[in-house]
């Protein structure tokens, strides 16, 4: 089954064609990140307008790249939420119109669950597993028992890990998105004498909190304007330490043999190395998506869409985007 995936939840208009959930035939993306960069963050109305202009060329482009015609697509999968309403509307409406016109099924997928499926493009998924989703808007730890069976074990109570990087970067005068900039700057120094706080919410919870480290970074950047690289390194260490601590605790508590990472922050090398170390200590296998599929893309949407489609899940034609879409529902 050839599934056309469509992603438009934030600032990336993406399309991809994936066969049977794991064989990527083509993928394409148009990003409006450069436009948002001048405002220091995503402007929802601008993102929605850019999606409307990009979606048709991106979908046509991805089909051309795979040497396919519209009629060669068996089904459509679209990000249903969570995300920005105006942005999601473009993808969902376009997907529904296309499916209706071609008389093929359409399925809606959860954006964060889809991030985990970037791993399915590399090798078959193995369950039960632990999943760590770290993006610009979410930091969520899940017990992933099977396709469609996710239980949230912990999530951020305030800012997401990616947000801490983005806001920290802004305080250091770096561009948006801040994560890659923080990583680049952090690797320009071998070590840092500075330290930033790692929130500890107690032994009863696997939740995270990143607002403290974000505020402390802004404060430190003001006090030590000439130690930017050291601050970036301290921020990276604090965020990675917080993520690693809860992953280690979850692996002690739950029967998972595999650890899957997903989301934009997973591109970070320091995070990858730390997770490899924990996986080794706990005797589990750790999996990362290829870097280009860590951030938003439509291949992950098409992959998850396939697994939902074969179970008979469909998106009703009168469905609206789900701006707030709890994971595991
Ligand atoms: O998953 P994603 O592309 O979009 C969301 O759904 O949010 O994640 C974007 C986030 C941004 O906060 C960005 O700064 C962060 O991922 N990010 C990174 C790196 N690359 C992207 N954070 C740390 N290190 C990186 N190399
Ligand atoms: Zn994302």
Coordinates of C-alpha atoms and ligand atoms in Angstrom, one line a residue:
X1 CA 0.0 0.0 0.0
X2 CA 1.4 3.4 -1.1
X3 CA 0.5 6.1 1.4
X4 CA 0.9 9.8 0.7
X5 CA 1.8 11.5 4.0
X6 CA 1.1 15.2 4.6
X7 CA 2.5 17.2 7.5
X8 CA 1.6 20.9 8.2
X9 CA 1.3 21.2 12.0
X10 CA 3.9 24.0 12.5
X11 CA 6.3 25.7 10.0
X12 CA 7.1 22.8 7.7
X13 CA 4.9 21.9 4.7
X14 CA 5.9 18.3 4.0
X15 CA 4.8 15.4 1.8
X16 CA 6.2 11.9 1.4
X17 CA 5.3 8.6 -0.2
X18 CA 5.9 5.5 1.9
X19 CA 5.1 1.9 0.8
X20 CA 3.8 -0.5 3.4
X21 CA 4.9 1.6 6.4
X22 CA 8.6 1.3 6.0
X23 CA 9.8 1.8 2.4
X24 CA 10.4 5.5 1.7
X25 CA 9.8 6.3 -2.0
X26 CA 10.2 10.0 -1.8
X27 CA 10.0 12.9 0.6
X28 CA 9.9 16.7 0.2
X29 CA 9.7 19.7 2.5
X30 CA 9.2 23.4 2.2
X31 CA 10.0 25.3 5.4
X32 CA 9.0 28.8 6.4
X33 CA 11.5 28.8 9.4
X34 CA 13.6 31.5 7.7
X35 CA 10.6 33.8 7.7
X36 CA 9.8 33.1 11.3
X37 CA 13.5 33.5 12.3
X38 CA 13.2 37.3 12.0
X39 CA 10.5 37.3 14.7
X40 CA 12.3 34.8 17.1
X41 CA 9.6 32.2 16.8
X42 CA 6.8 30.8 14.7
X43 CA 4.1 33.3 13.7
X44 CA 0.9 31.2 13.3
X45 CA -0.8 33.3 10.6
X46 CA 2.4 33.5 8.6
X47 CA 2.9 29.7 8.9
X48 CA -0.7 29.1 7.7
X49 CA -0.3 31.4 4.7
X50 CA 3.0 29.7 3.7
X51 CA 1.4 26.3 3.9
X52 CA -1.4 27.3 1.5
X53 CA 1.2 28.4 -1.0
X54 CA 3.5 25.4 -0.6
X55 CA 1.2 22.4 -0.3
X56 CA 0.3 21.8 -3.9
X57 CA 3.9 22.2 -5.3
X58 CA 5.2 20.0 -2.5
X59 CA 2.7 17.2 -3.1
X60 CA 3.2 17.4 -6.9
X61 CA 7.0 17.4 -6.3
X62 CA 7.0 14.4 -4.1
X63 CA 5.0 12.4 -6.6
X64 CA 7.2 13.5 -9.5
X65 CA 10.3 12.5 -7.5
X66 CA 8.9 9.0 -7.1
X67 CA 7.8 8.9 -10.7
X68 CA 4.2 8.4 -9.6
X69 CA 0.9 9.9 -10.7
X70 CA -1.8 10.9 -8.3
X71 CA -3.7 7.7 -9.2
X72 CA -0.8 5.6 -8.0
X73 CA -1.5 6.6 -4.4
X74 CA -3.6 4.1 -2.4
X75 CA -4.3 6.2 0.7
X76 CA -3.6 9.6 2.3
X77 CA -2.3 10.1 5.9
X78 CA -2.4 13.6 7.4
X79 CA -1.3 15.1 10.7
X80 CA -4.5 15.8 12.5
X81 CA -2.9 17.4 15.6
X82 CA -1.6 18.7 17.9
X83 CA -0.4 21.9 16.3
X84 CA -1.3 25.3 15.1
X85 CA -5.0 25.5 14.0
X86 CA -4.5 27.5 10.8
X87 CA -1.5 25.4 9.8
X88 CA -3.2 22.0 10.5
X89 CA -6.3 23.2 8.6
X90 CA -4.3 23.5 5.4
X91 CA -3.0 19.9 5.5
X92 CA -6.2 18.3 6.7
X93 CA -8.4 20.1 4.2
X94 CA -6.0 19.4 1.3
X95 CA -5.7 15.8 2.3
X96 CA -9.5 15.3 2.6
X97 CA -10.1 17.0 -0.8
X98 CA -7.4 14.8 -2.4
X99 CA -8.7 11.6 -0.9
X100 CA -12.3 12.5 -1.9
X101 CA -11.2 13.4 -5.4
X102 CA -9.2 10.2 -5.9
X103 CA -11.8 8.1 -4.0
X104 CA -9.2 6.6 -1.7
X105 CA -9.1 6.3 2.2
X106 CA -7.7 9.0 4.4
X107 CA -6.5 8.7 8.0
X108 CA -5.5 11.3 10.6
X109 CA -2.4 10.8 12.8
X110 CA -1.1 12.3 16.0
X111 CA 2.0 14.4 15.3
X112 CA 4.0 13.1 18.3
X113 CA 3.1 9.5 17.7
X114 CA 4.2 10.0 14.1
X115 CA 7.6 11.2 15.3
X116 CA 8.2 7.8 16.8
X117 CA 7.6 6.2 13.4
X118 CA 10.6 7.9 11.9
X119 CA 12.3 4.9 13.5
X120 CA 10.2 2.5 11.4
X121 CA 11.9 3.8 8.3
X122 CA 15.2 2.3 9.5
X123 CA 14.2 -1.2 10.9
X124 CA 11.1 -3.0 12.1
X125 CA 9.8 -1.7 15.4
X126 CA 10.0 -3.9 18.5
X127 CA 7.6 -3.9 21.4
X128 CA 7.3 -3.3 24.3
X129 CA 9.5 -0.3 24.1
X130 CA 10.1 3.0 25.8
X131 CA 9.7 6.2 23.7
X132 CA 11.2 9.6 24.4
X133 CA 9.7 12.4 22.4
X134 CA 11.6 15.6 22.5
X135 CA 10.5 18.5 20.3
X136 CA 10.0 22.2 20.4
X137 CA 6.6 21.9 21.9
X138 CA 6.7 18.6 23.8
X139 CA 8.8 16.4 26.1
X140 CA 7.0 13.1 26.7
X141 CA 8.1 9.7 27.9
X142 CA 5.9 6.9 26.8
X143 CA 5.5 3.2 27.3
X144 CA 5.0 1.9 23.8
X145 CA 3.4 -1.5 24.0
X146 CA 2.3 -2.0 20.4
X147 CA 1.1 -0.1 17.3
X148 CA -1.6 2.3 18.7
X149 CA -0.9 1.4 22.3
X150 CA 0.9 4.2 24.0
X151 CA 0.8 5.1 27.7
X152 CA 2.2 8.5 28.8
X153 CA 4.6 7.9 31.7
X154 CA 5.8 11.5 32.1
X155 CA 5.7 14.8 30.4
X156 CA 6.9 18.4 30.9
X157 CA 4.9 20.4 33.4
X158 CA 6.0 23.7 31.8
X159 CA 8.4 24.3 28.9
X160 CA 9.6 21.6 26.4
X161 CA 13.2 20.7 26.1
X162 CA 13.4 22.2 22.6
X163 CA 11.8 25.4 23.9
X164 CA 14.5 25.6 26.6
X165 CA 17.1 25.5 23.7
X166 CA 15.1 27.9 21.6
X167 CA 14.7 30.5 24.4
X168 CA 18.2 30.0 25.6
X169 CA 19.5 30.6 22.1
X170 CA 17.5 33.7 21.9
X171 CA 19.0 35.0 25.1
X172 CA 22.4 34.3 23.6
X173 CA 21.6 36.2 20.5
X174 CA 21.4 33.1 18.3
X175 CA 18.9 32.4 15.5
X176 CA 15.7 30.4 15.7
X177 CA 15.5 27.4 15.8
X178 CA 17.9 27.5 18.7
X179 CA 18.7 23.8 19.2
X180 CA 21.2 23.4 16.4
X181 CA 22.8 26.8 17.2
X182 CA 23.2 25.8 20.9
X183 CA 24.8 22.5 19.8
X184 CA 27.2 24.2 17.4
X185 CA 28.2 26.8 20.0
X186 CA 28.5 24.2 22.8
X187 CA 30.9 22.0 20.7
X188 CA 33.2 25.0 20.1
X189 CA 34.4 24.7 23.7
X190 CA 35.8 21.5 25.3
X191 CA 34.2 22.1 28.7
X192 CA 32.3 24.7 30.8
X193 CA 33.0 25.9 34.3
X194 CA 29.4 27.2 34.5
X195 CA 26.4 25.1 35.6
X196 CA 22.7 25.4 35.2
X197 CA 20.0 23.9 37.4
X198 CA 18.4 20.5 36.6
X199 CA 14.9 20.4 38.1
X200 CA 14.2 17.3 40.2
X201 CA 10.5 16.8 40.8
X202 CA 10.8 13.9 43.2
X203 CA 10.9 10.1 43.0
X204 CA 7.1 9.7 42.6
X205 CA 7.0 11.2 39.1
X206 CA 8.6 10.8 35.7
X207 CA 7.6 14.3 34.7
X208 CA 10.0 17.0 33.5
X209 CA 10.4 20.7 34.1
X210 CA 12.5 23.0 31.9
X211 CA 11.2 26.5 32.9
X212 CA 13.8 26.9 35.7
X213 CA 16.8 26.1 33.4
X214 CA 15.3 28.5 30.8
X215 CA 15.1 31.4 33.2
X216 CA 18.5 30.6 34.7
X217 CA 20.0 30.7 31.1
X218 CA 18.5 34.1 30.4
X219 CA 19.9 35.4 33.7
X220 CA 23.3 33.9 33.1
X221 CA 23.5 35.3 29.6
X222 CA 22.8 38.7 31.1
X223 CA 25.5 38.3 33.8
X224 CA 28.2 36.7 31.6
X225 CA 27.7 38.1 28.1
X226 CA 31.2 37.0 27.0
X227 CA 30.9 33.4 28.0
X228 CA 28.2 32.4 25.4
X229 CA 29.8 29.1 24.3
X230 CA 30.2 28.0 28.0
X231 CA 26.6 28.9 28.7
X232 CA 25.4 27.0 25.6
X233 CA 27.3 23.9 26.8
X234 CA 25.9 24.2 30.4
X235 CA 22.4 24.5 29.0
X236 CA 22.9 21.4 26.8
X237 CA 24.3 19.4 29.8
X238 CA 21.4 20.5 32.0
X239 CA 18.7 19.5 29.5
X240 CA 20.4 16.2 28.5
X241 CA 20.9 15.3 32.2
X242 CA 17.2 15.9 33.0
X243 CA 16.1 13.7 30.0
X244 CA 18.6 11.0 30.8
X245 CA 17.7 10.8 34.5
X246 CA 14.0 10.0 33.8
X247 CA 14.8 7.6 31.0
X248 CA 17.0 5.7 33.3
X249 CA 14.4 5.6 36.0
X250 CA 11.7 4.5 33.5
X251 CA 13.8 1.7 32.2
X252 CA 14.2 0.4 35.8
X253 CA 10.4 0.5 36.3
X254 CA 9.0 -0.8 33.0
X255 CA 9.6 -4.0 31.0
X256 CA 11.0 -2.4 27.8
X257 CA 13.9 -3.9 25.8
X258 CA 14.1 -1.1 23.3
X259 CA 14.4 2.6 23.6
X260 CA 13.2 4.8 20.7
X261 CA 14.0 8.5 20.5
X262 CA 12.1 10.9 18.4
X263 CA 11.5 14.6 17.7
X264 CA 13.7 17.5 16.7
X265 CA 15.9 17.5 19.8
X266 CA 17.0 13.9 19.0
X267 CA 19.3 15.4 16.4
X268 CA 21.5 16.5 19.2
X269 CA 24.7 14.5 19.4
X270 CA 25.3 15.0 23.2
X271 CA 21.8 13.6 23.8
X272 CA 22.4 10.7 21.5
X273 CA 25.7 9.8 23.3
X274 CA 24.1 10.0 26.7
X275 CA 21.2 7.8 25.7
X276 CA 23.6 5.2 24.3
X277 CA 25.4 5.2 27.6
X278 CA 22.2 4.6 29.5
X279 CA 21.0 1.9 27.1
X280 CA 24.3 0.1 27.6
X281 CA 24.0 0.4 31.4
X282 CA 20.4 -0.9 31.4
X283 CA 20.9 -3.6 28.8
X284 CA 18.5 -2.2 26.2
X285 CA 18.8 -1.3 22.5
X286 CA 18.6 2.4 21.7
X287 CA 17.3 3.6 18.3
X288 CA 17.5 7.1 16.8
X289 CA 15.9 8.1 13.5
X290 CA 18.3 9.4 10.8
X291 CA 18.9 13.1 11.5
X292 CA 16.8 14.4 8.6
X293 CA 13.8 12.5 10.0
X294 CA 14.2 13.7 13.6
X295 CA 12.6 17.1 12.8
X296 CA 9.2 17.5 11.2
X297 CA 8.7 15.5 8.0
X298 CA 5.9 13.6 6.3
X299 CA 7.6 10.2 6.0
X300 CA 6.8 9.5 9.6
X301 CA 3.2 10.6 9.0
X302 CA 2.8 8.2 6.1
X303 CA 4.4 5.3 8.1
X304 CA 2.1 5.7 11.1
X305 CA -0.8 6.2 8.7
X306 CA -0.2 2.8 7.1
X307 CA -0.4 1.0 10.5
X308 CA -3.6 2.8 11.3
X309 CA -5.1 2.2 7.8
X310 CA -4.5 -1.5 7.9
X311 CA -6.5 -1.6 11.2
X312 CA -9.4 0.2 9.4
X313 CA -9.0 3.6 11.0
X314 CA -10.3 6.5 8.8
X315 CA -10.6 10.2 9.1
X316 CA -14.3 11.3 8.7
X317 CA -14.7 14.0 6.0
X318 CA -16.3 16.3 8.5
X319 CA -13.3 16.0 10.9
X320 CA -11.6 19.2 12.1
X321 CA -8.0 19.4 13.2
X322 CA -7.3 18.5 16.8
X323 CA -5.2 21.4 18.1
X324 CA -5.0 19.9 21.6
X325 CA -4.8 16.2 20.9
X326 CA -3.6 14.2 24.0
X327 CA -1.2 11.4 23.1
X328 CA -2.5 7.8 23.6
X329 CA -6.2 8.7 23.1
Ligands
LIG1 O1 10.1 18.0 16.2 P1 10.4 19.4 15.7 O2 11.1 19.5 14.4 O3 9.2 20.3 15.8 C1 8.2 20.2 16.7 O4 7.3 19.4 16.6 O5 8.4 21.0 17.7 O6 11.4 20.0 16.9 C2 11.9 21.3 16.8 C3 12.8 21.5 18.0 C4 13.3 22.9 18.1 O7 13.1 23.3 19.5 C5 14.8 22.9 17.8 O8 15.5 23.9 18.5 C6 15.1 21.5 18.3 O9 14.0 20.7 17.9 N1 16.4 21.0 17.7 C7 17.5 20.7 18.4 C8 18.5 20.3 17.4 N2 17.9 20.3 16.2 C9 16.6 20.7 16.4 N3 17.8 20.7 19.7 C10 19.0 20.4 20.1 N4 20.0 20.0 19.2 C11 19.8 20.0 17.9 N5 20.7 19.6 17.1
LIG2 ZN1 7.4 17.7 15.4

